[in-house]
Short mmCIF file of C-alpha atoms and ligand atoms in Angstrom, two decimals:
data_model
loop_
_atom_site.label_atom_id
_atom_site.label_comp_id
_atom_site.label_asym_id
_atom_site.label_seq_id
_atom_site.Cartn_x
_atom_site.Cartn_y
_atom_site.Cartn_z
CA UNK N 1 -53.14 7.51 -49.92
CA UNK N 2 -50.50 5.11 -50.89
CA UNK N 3 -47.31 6.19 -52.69
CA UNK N 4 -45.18 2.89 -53.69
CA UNK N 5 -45.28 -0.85 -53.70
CA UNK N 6 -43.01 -3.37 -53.59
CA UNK N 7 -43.80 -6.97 -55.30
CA UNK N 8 -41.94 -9.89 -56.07
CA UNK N 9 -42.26 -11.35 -59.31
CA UNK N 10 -42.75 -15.49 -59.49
CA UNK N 11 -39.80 -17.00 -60.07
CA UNK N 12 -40.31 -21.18 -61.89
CA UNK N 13 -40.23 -22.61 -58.63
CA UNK N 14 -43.92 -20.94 -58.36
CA UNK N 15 -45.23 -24.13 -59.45
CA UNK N 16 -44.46 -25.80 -56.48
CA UNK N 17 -46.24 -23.23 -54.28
CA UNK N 18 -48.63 -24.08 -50.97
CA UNK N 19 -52.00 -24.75 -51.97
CA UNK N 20 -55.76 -26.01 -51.35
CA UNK N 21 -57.22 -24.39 -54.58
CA UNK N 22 -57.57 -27.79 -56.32
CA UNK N 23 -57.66 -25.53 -59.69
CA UNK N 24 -54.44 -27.30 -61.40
CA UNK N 25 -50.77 -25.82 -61.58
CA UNK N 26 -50.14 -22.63 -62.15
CA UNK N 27 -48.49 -21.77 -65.58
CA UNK N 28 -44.96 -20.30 -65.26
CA UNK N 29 -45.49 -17.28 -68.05
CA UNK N 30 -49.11 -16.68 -67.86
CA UNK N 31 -48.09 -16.29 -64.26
CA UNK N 32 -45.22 -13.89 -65.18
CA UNK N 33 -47.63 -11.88 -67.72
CA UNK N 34 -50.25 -11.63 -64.90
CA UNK N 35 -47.73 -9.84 -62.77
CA UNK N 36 -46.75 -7.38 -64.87
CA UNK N 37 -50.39 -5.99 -65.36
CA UNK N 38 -50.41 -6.46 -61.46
CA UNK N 39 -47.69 -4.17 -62.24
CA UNK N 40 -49.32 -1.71 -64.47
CA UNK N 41 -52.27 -1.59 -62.52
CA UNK N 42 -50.92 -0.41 -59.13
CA UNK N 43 -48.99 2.21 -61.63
CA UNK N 44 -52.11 3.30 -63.07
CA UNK N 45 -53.59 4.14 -59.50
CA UNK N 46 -50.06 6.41 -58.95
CA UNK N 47 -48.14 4.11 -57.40
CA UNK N 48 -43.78 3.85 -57.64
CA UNK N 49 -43.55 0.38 -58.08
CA UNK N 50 -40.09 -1.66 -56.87
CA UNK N 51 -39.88 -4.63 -58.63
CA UNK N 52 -38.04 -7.60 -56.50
CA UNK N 53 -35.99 -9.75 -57.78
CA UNK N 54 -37.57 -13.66 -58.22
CA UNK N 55 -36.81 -15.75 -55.30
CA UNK N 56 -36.38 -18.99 -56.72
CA UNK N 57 -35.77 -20.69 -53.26
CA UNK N 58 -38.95 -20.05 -52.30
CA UNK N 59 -42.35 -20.93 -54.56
CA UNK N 60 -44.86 -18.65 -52.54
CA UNK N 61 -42.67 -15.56 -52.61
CA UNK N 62 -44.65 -13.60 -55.12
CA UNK N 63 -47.02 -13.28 -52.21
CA UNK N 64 -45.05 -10.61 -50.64
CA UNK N 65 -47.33 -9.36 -48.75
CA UNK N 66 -46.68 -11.99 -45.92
CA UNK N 67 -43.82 -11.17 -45.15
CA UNK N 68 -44.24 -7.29 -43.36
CA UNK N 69 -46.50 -4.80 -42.44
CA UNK N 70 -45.69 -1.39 -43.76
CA UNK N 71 -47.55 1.48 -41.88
CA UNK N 72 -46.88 5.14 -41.81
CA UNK N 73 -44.88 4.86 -39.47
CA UNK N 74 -42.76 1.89 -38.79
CA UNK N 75 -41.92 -1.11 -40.87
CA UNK N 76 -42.70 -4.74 -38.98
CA UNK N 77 -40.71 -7.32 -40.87
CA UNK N 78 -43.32 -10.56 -40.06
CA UNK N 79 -42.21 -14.39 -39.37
CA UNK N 80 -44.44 -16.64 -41.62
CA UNK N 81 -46.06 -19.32 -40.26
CA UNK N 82 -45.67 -21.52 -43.13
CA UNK N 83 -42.39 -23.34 -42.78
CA UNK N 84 -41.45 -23.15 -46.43
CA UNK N 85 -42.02 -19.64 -46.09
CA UNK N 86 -40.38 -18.30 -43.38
CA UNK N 87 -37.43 -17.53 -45.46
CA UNK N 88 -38.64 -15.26 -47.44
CA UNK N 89 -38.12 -12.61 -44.77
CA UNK N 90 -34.23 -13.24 -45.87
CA UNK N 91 -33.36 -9.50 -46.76
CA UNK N 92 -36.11 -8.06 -46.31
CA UNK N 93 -34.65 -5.75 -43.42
CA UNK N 94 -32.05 -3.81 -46.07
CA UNK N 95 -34.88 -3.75 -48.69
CA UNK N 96 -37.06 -1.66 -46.16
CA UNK N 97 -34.76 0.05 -44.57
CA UNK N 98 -34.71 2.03 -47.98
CA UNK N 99 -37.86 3.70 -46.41
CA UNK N 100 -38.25 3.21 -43.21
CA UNK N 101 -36.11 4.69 -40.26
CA UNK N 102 -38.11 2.11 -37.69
CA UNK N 103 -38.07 -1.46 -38.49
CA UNK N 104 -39.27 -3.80 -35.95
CA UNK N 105 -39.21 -7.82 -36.17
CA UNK N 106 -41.84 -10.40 -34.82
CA UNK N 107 -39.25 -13.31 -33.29
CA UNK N 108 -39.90 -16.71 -32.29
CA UNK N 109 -42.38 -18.60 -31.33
CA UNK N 110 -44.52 -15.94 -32.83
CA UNK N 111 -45.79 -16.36 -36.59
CA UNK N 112 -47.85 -13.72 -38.61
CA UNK N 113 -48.11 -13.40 -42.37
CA UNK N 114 -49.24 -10.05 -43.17
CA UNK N 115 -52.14 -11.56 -45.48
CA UNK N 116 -53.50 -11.80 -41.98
CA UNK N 117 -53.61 -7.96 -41.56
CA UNK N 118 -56.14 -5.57 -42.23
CA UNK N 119 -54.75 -1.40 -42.21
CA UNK N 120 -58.14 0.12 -41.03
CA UNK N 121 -56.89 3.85 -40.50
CA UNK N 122 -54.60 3.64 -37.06
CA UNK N 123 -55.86 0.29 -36.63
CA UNK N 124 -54.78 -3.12 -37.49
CA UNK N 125 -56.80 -5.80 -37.53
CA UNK N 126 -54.63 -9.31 -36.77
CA UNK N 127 -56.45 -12.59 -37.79
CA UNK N 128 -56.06 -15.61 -35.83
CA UNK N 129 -55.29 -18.19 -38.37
CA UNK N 130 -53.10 -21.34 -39.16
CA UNK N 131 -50.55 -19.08 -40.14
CA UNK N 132 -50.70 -16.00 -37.49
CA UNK N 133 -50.66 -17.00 -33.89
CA UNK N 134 -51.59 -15.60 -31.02
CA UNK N 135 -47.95 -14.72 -29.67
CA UNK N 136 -47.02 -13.63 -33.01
CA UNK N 137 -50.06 -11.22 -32.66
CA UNK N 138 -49.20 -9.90 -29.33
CA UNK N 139 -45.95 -8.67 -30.07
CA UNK N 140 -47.26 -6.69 -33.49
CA UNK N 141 -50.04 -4.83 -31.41
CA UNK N 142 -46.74 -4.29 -28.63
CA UNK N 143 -44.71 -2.48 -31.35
CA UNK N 144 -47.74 -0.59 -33.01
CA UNK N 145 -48.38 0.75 -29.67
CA UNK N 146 -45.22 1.92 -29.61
CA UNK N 147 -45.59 3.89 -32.69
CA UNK N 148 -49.17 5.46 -31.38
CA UNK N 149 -50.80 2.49 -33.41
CA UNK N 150 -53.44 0.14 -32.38
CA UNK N 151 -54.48 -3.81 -33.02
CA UNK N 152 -56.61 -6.16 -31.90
CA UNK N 153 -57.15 -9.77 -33.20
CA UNK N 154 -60.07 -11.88 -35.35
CA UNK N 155 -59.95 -15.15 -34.69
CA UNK N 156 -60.79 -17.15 -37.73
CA UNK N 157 -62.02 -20.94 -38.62
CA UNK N 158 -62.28 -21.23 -42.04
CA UNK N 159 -60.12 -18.71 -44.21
CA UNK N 160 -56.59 -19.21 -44.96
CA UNK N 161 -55.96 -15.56 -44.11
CA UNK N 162 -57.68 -12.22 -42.65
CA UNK N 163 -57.61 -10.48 -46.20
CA UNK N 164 -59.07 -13.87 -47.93
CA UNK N 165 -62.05 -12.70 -46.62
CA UNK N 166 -62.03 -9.29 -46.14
CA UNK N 167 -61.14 -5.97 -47.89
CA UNK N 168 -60.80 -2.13 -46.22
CA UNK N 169 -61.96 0.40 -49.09
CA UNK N 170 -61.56 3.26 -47.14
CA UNK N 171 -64.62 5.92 -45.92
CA UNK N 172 -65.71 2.93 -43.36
CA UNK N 173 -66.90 0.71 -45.88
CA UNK N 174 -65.62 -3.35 -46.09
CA UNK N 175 -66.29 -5.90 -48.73
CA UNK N 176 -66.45 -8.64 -47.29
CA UNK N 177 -68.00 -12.36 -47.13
CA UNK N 178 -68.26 -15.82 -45.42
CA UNK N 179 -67.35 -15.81 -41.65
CA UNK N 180 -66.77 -12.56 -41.47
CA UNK N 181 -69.91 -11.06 -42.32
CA UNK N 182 -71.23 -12.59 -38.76
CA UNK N 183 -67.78 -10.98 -36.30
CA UNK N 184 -68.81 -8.38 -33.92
CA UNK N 185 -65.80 -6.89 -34.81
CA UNK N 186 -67.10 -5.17 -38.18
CA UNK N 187 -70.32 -5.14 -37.23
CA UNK N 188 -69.97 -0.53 -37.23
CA UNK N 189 -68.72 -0.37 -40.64
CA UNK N 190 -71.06 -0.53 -43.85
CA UNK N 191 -70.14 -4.00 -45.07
CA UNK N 192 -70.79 -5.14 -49.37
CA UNK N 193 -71.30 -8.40 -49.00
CA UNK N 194 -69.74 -10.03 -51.69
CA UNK N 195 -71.64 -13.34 -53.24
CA UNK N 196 -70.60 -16.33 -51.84
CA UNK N 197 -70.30 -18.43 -55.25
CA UNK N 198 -67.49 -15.10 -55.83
CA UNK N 199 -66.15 -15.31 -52.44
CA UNK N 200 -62.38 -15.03 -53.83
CA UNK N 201 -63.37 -11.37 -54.99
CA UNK N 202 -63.17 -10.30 -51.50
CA UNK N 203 -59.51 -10.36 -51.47
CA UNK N 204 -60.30 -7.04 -53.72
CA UNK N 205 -57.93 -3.91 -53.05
CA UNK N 206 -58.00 -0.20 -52.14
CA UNK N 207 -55.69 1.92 -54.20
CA UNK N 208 -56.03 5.61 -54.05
CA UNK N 209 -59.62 5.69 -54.55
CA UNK N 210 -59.65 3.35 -57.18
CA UNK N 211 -60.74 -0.74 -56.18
CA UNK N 212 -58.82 -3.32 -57.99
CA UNK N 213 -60.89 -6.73 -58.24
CA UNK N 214 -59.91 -9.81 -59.85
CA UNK N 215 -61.21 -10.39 -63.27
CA UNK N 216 -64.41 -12.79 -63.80
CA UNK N 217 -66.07 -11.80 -60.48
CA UNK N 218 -68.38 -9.62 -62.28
CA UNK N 219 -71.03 -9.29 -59.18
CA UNK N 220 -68.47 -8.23 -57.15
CA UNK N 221 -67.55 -5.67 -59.18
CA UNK N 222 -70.79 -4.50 -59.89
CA UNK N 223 -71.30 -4.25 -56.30
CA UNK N 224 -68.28 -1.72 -55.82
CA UNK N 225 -68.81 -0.18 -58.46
CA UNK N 226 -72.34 0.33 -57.61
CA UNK N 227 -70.94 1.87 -54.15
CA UNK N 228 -69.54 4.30 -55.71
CA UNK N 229 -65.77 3.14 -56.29
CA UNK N 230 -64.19 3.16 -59.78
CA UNK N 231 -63.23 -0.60 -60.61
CA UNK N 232 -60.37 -1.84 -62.35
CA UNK N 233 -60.61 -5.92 -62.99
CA UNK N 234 -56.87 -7.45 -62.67
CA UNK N 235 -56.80 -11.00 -63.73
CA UNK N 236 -54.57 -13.16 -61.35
CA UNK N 237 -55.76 -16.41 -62.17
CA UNK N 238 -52.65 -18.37 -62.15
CA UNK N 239 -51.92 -16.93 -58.56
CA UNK N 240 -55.13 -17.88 -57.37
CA UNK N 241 -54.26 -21.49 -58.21
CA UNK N 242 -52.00 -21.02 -55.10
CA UNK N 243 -54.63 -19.65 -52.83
CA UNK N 244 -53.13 -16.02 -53.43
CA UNK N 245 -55.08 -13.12 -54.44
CA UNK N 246 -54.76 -9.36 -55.61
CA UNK N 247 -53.71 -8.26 -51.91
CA UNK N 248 -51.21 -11.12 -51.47
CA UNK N 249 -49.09 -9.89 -54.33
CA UNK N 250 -47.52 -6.21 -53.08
CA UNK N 251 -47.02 -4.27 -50.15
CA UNK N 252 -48.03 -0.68 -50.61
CA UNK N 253 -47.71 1.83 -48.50
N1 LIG E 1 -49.67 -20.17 -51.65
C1 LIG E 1 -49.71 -19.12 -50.74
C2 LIG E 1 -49.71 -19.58 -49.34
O1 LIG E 1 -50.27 -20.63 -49.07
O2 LIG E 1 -49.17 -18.96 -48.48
#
């Protein structure tokens, strides 16, 4: 069960965020109005929410997500692989240190973005992608060992990052779709193959039992929901314009 989550509103700058979605610029208030349903949503599933200040600096850092992996145990501020983004880790060690005694930090030439990281239970999943490397990956299995944590890496071709492809909803069960549905790697869990003309629904997430999906996937939600999970439909439109989805937008833990 998760207790909190921290996001990071969009500041105006978010219209000059990173992006292959080809879906036209995101709008600045729609954006804003998004995120506070984001908000309400994670509430609604029992979460204590700290809101972020807007980081006007940098355009991607709604997606906050990238930028550490919170476990139960230790706090692993990430290095993002995107150059425009790899300030966005810029306080993030006295935010975190708010609730977490252990804070570790991936260092150069490493690069991970946490969008790249899948929290199966102990385990942690790493993707390989154009944002995580392989160094970077090395030294975040190192310090989950440390902590009596495990990870292995995914390399990927074709997704931006791990979680655009892939969600954990607990009790061994993935959605899931595109490249991933062939890896060996997930090949013991029950996978729900989500439709490949909604393959942006598989960036759906887990939140204390309940599965939030983003609105107007409505096969993908009738595929959870058919599973067995309550569904609540968050629409995050103007952040998928910028390749970001529900996961991208909070870290809970
Ligand atoms: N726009 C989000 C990213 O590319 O990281």
């Amino acid at each position: 069960m998760f207790t909190r989550a921290l996001v990071r509103p969009p500041g105006r700058s978010l219209v000059e965020g990173l992006t292959t979605a080809n879906l036209g610029e995101p709008k600045y208030h729609k954006a804003v109005d998004q995120h506070a349903a984001y908000v309400e949503a994670l509430q609604a599933c029992g979460l204590d929410v700290c809101v972020l200040p807007p980081l006007e600096d940098f355009p991607d850092s709604c997606f906050i997500e990238d930028v550490a992996l919170l476990t139960p145990r230790c706090a692993i501020i990430t290095r993002p692989g995107a150059p425009s983004r790899m300030g966005e880790i810029g306080g993030m060690r006295e935010i975190l240190s708010q609730y977490y005694a252990a804070i570790e930090q991936v260092q150069a030439p490493g690069t991970v973005e946490g969008g790249d990281i899948l929290m199966v239970g102990s385990h942690f999943y790493i993707g390989l992608s154009a944002r995580t490397n392989l160094e970077g990956a090395r030294q975040v299995i190192e310090f989950l060992k440390d902590y009596d944590l495990s990870g292995s890496t995914v390399p990927l071709q074709e997704i931006l990052h791990l979680k655009t492809g892939i969600a954990y909803l607990e009790e061994n069960t993935l959605a899931a779709c595109g490249e991933i549905l062939s890896r060996e790697e997930f090949s013991s869990f029950t996978i729900l193959p989500v439709p490949e003309e909604e393959s942006y629904a598989a960036n759906c997430i887990w939140v204390n039992g309940t599965v939030l999906v983003p609105a107007g996937f409505p096969r993908t939600s009738g595929i959870i929901q058919k599973a067995g999970y309550p569904v609540l439909e968050v629409d995050v439109s103007e952040f998928r314009k910028l390749d970001g989805g529900l996961s991208c937008l909070s870290l809970r833990f």
